[in-house]
Tab-separated table of C-alpha atoms and ligand atoms in Angstrom:
chain	number	residue	atom	x	y	z
Q	1	MET	CA	19.982	64.379	80.873
Q	2	LYS	CA	16.399	65.192	82.018
Q	3	GLU	CA	17.423	66.709	85.074
Q	4	LEU	CA	19.374	69.268	83.655
Q	5	GLU	CA	17.047	70.153	80.799
Q	6	ALA	CA	14.365	70.797	83.265
Q	7	ARG	CA	16.839	73.298	85.269
Q	8	ILE	CA	17.674	75.016	82.363
Q	9	LYS	CA	14.106	75.595	81.156
Q	10	GLU	CA	13.250	76.669	84.971
Q	11	ASP	CA	16.278	78.787	85.400
Q	12	GLY	CA	18.107	79.460	82.306
Q	13	ARG	CA	17.765	82.731	80.782
Q	14	VAL	CA	18.252	83.741	77.045
Q	15	LEU	CA	19.950	86.628	76.230
Q	16	GLY	CA	20.098	87.843	72.791
Q	17	ALA	CA	20.224	85.868	69.818
Q	18	ASP	CA	22.334	83.081	71.346
Q	19	ILE	CA	23.515	83.113	75.061
Q	20	LEU	CA	22.139	81.232	77.491
Q	21	LYS	CA	22.616	82.625	81.061
Q	22	VAL	CA	22.642	79.884	83.441
Q	23	ASP	CA	24.373	81.763	86.350
Q	24	SER	CA	21.840	80.658	89.265
Q	25	PHE	CA	23.115	77.079	89.187
Q	26	LEU	CA	25.875	76.517	86.965
Q	27	ASN	CA	28.887	79.077	86.657
Q	28	HIS	CA	28.342	81.747	89.381
Q	29	GLN	CA	25.944	80.335	92.112
Q	30	ILE	CA	26.561	76.449	91.655
Q	31	ASP	CA	23.976	73.657	92.816
Q	32	PRO	CA	26.457	70.900	94.160
Q	33	LYS	CA	23.765	68.147	93.918
Q	34	LEU	CA	23.037	68.822	90.244
Q	35	MET	CA	26.721	69.257	89.509
Q	36	GLN	CA	27.560	65.648	91.446
Q	37	ALA	CA	24.570	64.305	89.148
Q	38	MET	CA	26.521	65.597	86.056
Q	39	GLY	CA	29.863	64.236	87.134
Q	40	ALA	CA	28.208	60.944	87.529
Q	41	GLU	CA	26.659	61.217	84.175
Q	42	PHE	CA	30.099	61.917	82.625
Q	43	ALA	CA	31.966	59.173	84.417
Q	44	ARG	CA	29.029	56.802	82.997
Q	45	LEU	CA	29.340	58.014	79.359
Q	46	PHE	CA	33.331	57.778	79.542
Q	47	LYS	CA	33.938	54.742	81.945
Q	48	ASP	CA	36.204	51.891	81.042
Q	49	GLN	CA	38.250	54.215	78.375
Q	50	GLY	CA	41.314	54.452	80.364
Q	51	ILE	CA	41.128	58.051	81.565
Q	52	THR	CA	43.796	59.238	83.805
Q	53	LYS	CA	42.980	62.827	83.831
Q	54	VAL	CA	40.340	65.443	83.445
Q	55	ILE	CA	41.324	68.732	81.904
Q	56	THR	CA	39.362	72.118	81.735
Q	57	VAL	CA	39.617	75.845	81.596
Q	58	GLU	CA	39.132	78.112	84.594
Q	59	ALA	CA	36.662	79.240	85.678
Q	60	SER	CA	33.380	77.907	84.782
Q	61	GLY	CA	34.831	74.503	83.785
Q	62	ILE	CA	36.080	73.394	87.227
Q	63	ALA	CA	32.994	72.536	88.899
Q	64	PRO	CA	31.798	69.958	86.398
Q	65	ALA	CA	35.175	68.923	85.856
Q	66	VAL	CA	35.918	68.198	89.665
Q	67	MET	CA	32.769	66.238	89.709
Q	68	ALA	CA	33.645	64.258	86.903
Q	69	GLY	CA	37.046	63.722	88.375
Q	70	LEU	CA	35.470	62.522	91.862
Q	71	SER	CA	33.462	60.025	89.847
Q	72	LEU	CA	36.051	58.842	87.593
Q	73	ASP	CA	38.551	58.576	90.392
Q	74	VAL	CA	41.254	60.566	88.520
Q	75	PRO	CA	43.067	64.159	89.021
Q	76	VAL	CA	41.465	67.475	87.754
Q	77	VAL	CA	43.806	70.064	86.050
Q	78	PHE	CA	42.409	73.266	84.980
Q	79	ALA	CA	44.169	75.485	82.457
Q	80	ARG	CA	44.559	78.830	83.927
Q	81	LYS	CA	43.749	81.856	81.753
Q	82	SER	CA	46.318	84.977	81.489
Q	83	LYS	CA	46.267	87.885	79.227
Q	84	SER	CA	50.131	87.774	79.161
Q	85	ARG	CA	51.962	87.142	76.230
Q	86	ILE	CA	54.988	86.333	77.826
Q	87	LEU	CA	56.132	82.672	76.929
Q	88	SER	CA	56.888	80.242	79.404
Q	89	ASP	CA	58.924	77.049	78.950
Q	90	ASP	CA	57.399	75.259	81.692
Q	91	ALA	CA	53.742	75.435	80.546
Q	92	TYR	CA	51.930	74.258	77.716
Q	93	THR	CA	49.884	77.237	76.077
Q	94	ALA	CA	47.250	77.921	73.580
Q	95	ASP	CA	45.566	81.140	72.443
Q	96	VAL	CA	41.396	80.977	72.940
Q	97	TYR	CA	39.255	83.614	71.617
Q	98	SER	CA	36.102	84.096	73.733
Q	99	TYR	CA	32.988	85.018	71.704
Q	100	THR	CA	31.230	85.810	74.835
Q	101	LYS	CA	33.949	87.883	76.428
Q	102	GLN	CA	35.261	89.046	72.790
Q	103	SER	CA	38.456	88.806	73.954
Q	104	THR	CA	41.715	86.409	73.277
Q	105	ASN	CA	43.011	84.724	76.431
Q	106	GLN	CA	46.169	82.659	76.690
Q	107	ILE	CA	45.461	79.380	78.338
Q	108	ARG	CA	48.284	77.369	79.994
Q	109	ILE	CA	48.926	74.278	81.776
Q	110	ASP	CA	52.198	73.502	84.086
Q	111	LYS	CA	54.080	70.603	82.328
Q	112	ARG	CA	54.296	69.098	85.528
Q	113	PHE	CA	50.766	68.342	85.202
Q	114	LEU	CA	50.461	66.882	81.949
Q	115	SER	CA	52.279	64.390	79.741
Q	116	ALA	CA	52.589	62.051	77.012
Q	117	ASP	CA	51.360	59.041	79.438
Q	118	ASP	CA	48.180	60.716	80.126
Q	119	HIS	CA	44.639	59.924	78.359
Q	120	VAL	CA	42.699	62.824	79.258
Q	121	LEU	CA	38.901	63.813	79.126
Q	122	LEU	CA	38.168	67.483	78.076
Q	123	ILE	CA	35.453	68.914	80.224
Q	124	ASP	CA	33.816	72.561	79.788
Q	125	ASP	CA	30.545	74.019	80.625
Q	126	PHE	CA	29.575	75.211	76.866
Q	127	LEU	CA	30.339	74.031	73.481
Q	128	ALA	CA	29.445	77.293	71.296
Q	129	ASN	CA	32.226	78.029	68.720
Q	130	GLY	CA	34.618	75.454	69.857
Q	131	GLN	CA	37.360	77.711	70.355
Q	132	ALA	CA	37.996	76.565	74.286
Q	133	LEU	CA	37.707	72.829	73.382
Q	134	LEU	CA	40.338	73.467	70.493
Q	135	GLY	CA	42.628	75.010	72.854
Q	136	MET	CA	42.356	72.525	75.448
Q	137	LYS	CA	42.904	69.786	72.504
Q	138	ALA	CA	46.044	72.057	71.576
Q	139	LEU	CA	47.698	72.096	75.201
Q	140	ALA	CA	47.026	68.184	75.308
Q	141	ASP	CA	48.475	67.816	71.985
Q	142	ASP	CA	51.480	69.764	72.711
Q	143	ALA	CA	51.993	67.367	75.899
Q	144	GLY	CA	51.777	64.125	73.713
Q	145	ALA	CA	48.742	63.203	75.870
Q	146	THR	CA	46.155	61.147	74.127
Q	147	ILE	CA	42.423	62.615	74.305
Q	148	ILE	CA	39.939	59.979	75.089
Q	149	GLY	CA	37.084	62.552	74.456
Q	150	ALA	CA	35.170	65.767	75.709
Q	151	GLY	CA	32.377	66.215	77.855
Q	152	ILE	CA	30.003	69.316	77.486
Q	153	VAL	CA	27.413	70.366	79.775
Q	154	ILE	CA	25.531	72.419	77.471
Q	155	GLU	CA	26.066	72.149	73.586
Q	156	LYS	CA	24.250	74.753	71.505
Q	157	SER	CA	24.126	72.970	68.483
Q	158	PHE	CA	22.970	75.776	66.409
Q	159	GLN	CA	26.445	76.863	66.661
Q	160	PRO	CA	29.589	75.278	64.879
Q	161	GLY	CA	31.610	74.244	67.640
Q	162	ARG	CA	31.020	70.414	67.391
Q	163	GLN	CA	31.800	70.533	63.729
Q	164	ALA	CA	34.997	72.452	64.460
Q	165	ALA	CA	36.018	69.676	66.831
Q	166	ILE	CA	35.326	67.008	64.567
Q	167	GLU	CA	37.292	68.673	61.954
Q	168	ALA	CA	40.049	68.826	64.158
Q	169	GLY	CA	39.733	65.368	65.145
Q	170	LEU	CA	37.816	65.374	68.223
Q	171	THR	CA	35.163	62.903	67.809
Q	172	ASN	CA	34.217	61.437	71.100
Q	173	ILE	CA	31.966	64.361	72.333
Q	174	HIS	CA	29.045	63.819	74.682
Q	175	SER	CA	26.998	66.704	75.474
Q	176	LEU	CA	24.544	66.505	78.677
Q	177	ALA	CA	22.038	68.833	76.952
Q	178	LYS	CA	21.918	69.944	73.276
Q	179	ILE	CA	20.178	73.010	72.222
Q	180	ALA	CA	19.028	73.251	68.867
Q	181	ALA	CA	17.662	76.720	69.115
Q	182	PHE	CA	16.208	79.832	70.993
Q	183	GLU	CA	12.613	80.336	70.121
Q	184	ASN	CA	10.975	83.559	71.681
Q	185	GLY	CA	13.352	83.652	74.302
Q	186	GLN	CA	12.530	79.800	75.148
Q	187	VAL	CA	15.106	77.062	74.808
Q	188	VAL	CA	14.304	74.111	72.094
Q	189	PHE	CA	16.538	70.791	72.819
Q	190	GLU	CA	17.374	68.080	70.856
Q	191	GLU	CA	18.138	64.547	71.926
Q	192	ALA	CA	21.234	64.366	74.152
Q	193	ASP	CA	24.170	62.397	73.874
E	201	5GP	P1	33.431	78.402	72.575
E	201	5GP	O1	34.807	78.538	72.696
E	201	5GP	O2	32.802	77.001	72.238
E	201	5GP	O3	32.935	79.414	71.811
E	201	5GP	O4	32.743	78.904	73.906
E	201	5GP	C1	33.086	78.114	75.173
E	201	5GP	C2	32.873	79.170	76.316
E	201	5GP	O5	32.317	79.976	76.036
E	201	5GP	C3	32.639	78.457	77.390
E	201	5GP	O6	33.822	78.054	78.126
E	201	5GP	C4	31.556	79.578	78.175
E	201	5GP	O7	32.289	79.931	79.180
E	201	5GP	C5	31.469	80.481	76.972
E	201	5GP	N1	30.115	80.525	76.593
E	201	5GP	C6	29.711	80.150	75.192
E	201	5GP	N2	28.258	80.077	75.087
E	201	5GP	C7	27.809	80.741	76.174
E	201	5GP	C8	26.541	80.979	76.464
E	201	5GP	O8	25.557	80.812	76.025
E	201	5GP	N3	26.399	80.883	77.854
E	201	5GP	C9	27.322	81.098	78.689
E	201	5GP	N4	26.991	81.299	80.233
E	201	5GP	N5	28.739	80.822	78.497
E	201	5GP	C10	28.915	80.593	77.208
């Protein structure tokens, strides 16, 4: 998505070897118009595939997921993160290791909001090592829901997330911007989906 790539070039900041900071428009301060355009693009990419629900993880997945849900005209559920290890009968749970935060969170979705009747689209802001996506997949699998695909705002293609997702059986993945490399603090894109 050209508009997103232009914004990443203008406002994104490369931190260290493999982190892109986009908190001025994506995951701290939010540009609602850009977010809306991304939601419309997700809806275009996944239209006519029978999606009944959009699933994401708090916090930074919520904005793009809501915009995708708005465009697809379906409800949005975000998995809550908790550090608690207490198991609950009324929620689907999975452990997700965050590379950026270097800690493990349990993510959970109340059983009232995900069922075997659902055909879900998984949304996240980044695809890096794939842990968040695999965690969402585990919740959907537990519920017996059908996973239609995954929509990612920014994929770092030089990290193994997509491969891990494919190996887990998640194939219909579309990323709005794909980063091939960081070179001298600059972002190098590859052709997006
Ligand atoms: P994964 O589980 O695929 O390794 O990483 C996905 C999660 O880590 C995303 O939800 C995102 O919050 C965070 N993340 C991974 N890489 C980056 C990055 O380069 N920049 C930012 N801002 N967040 C990232």
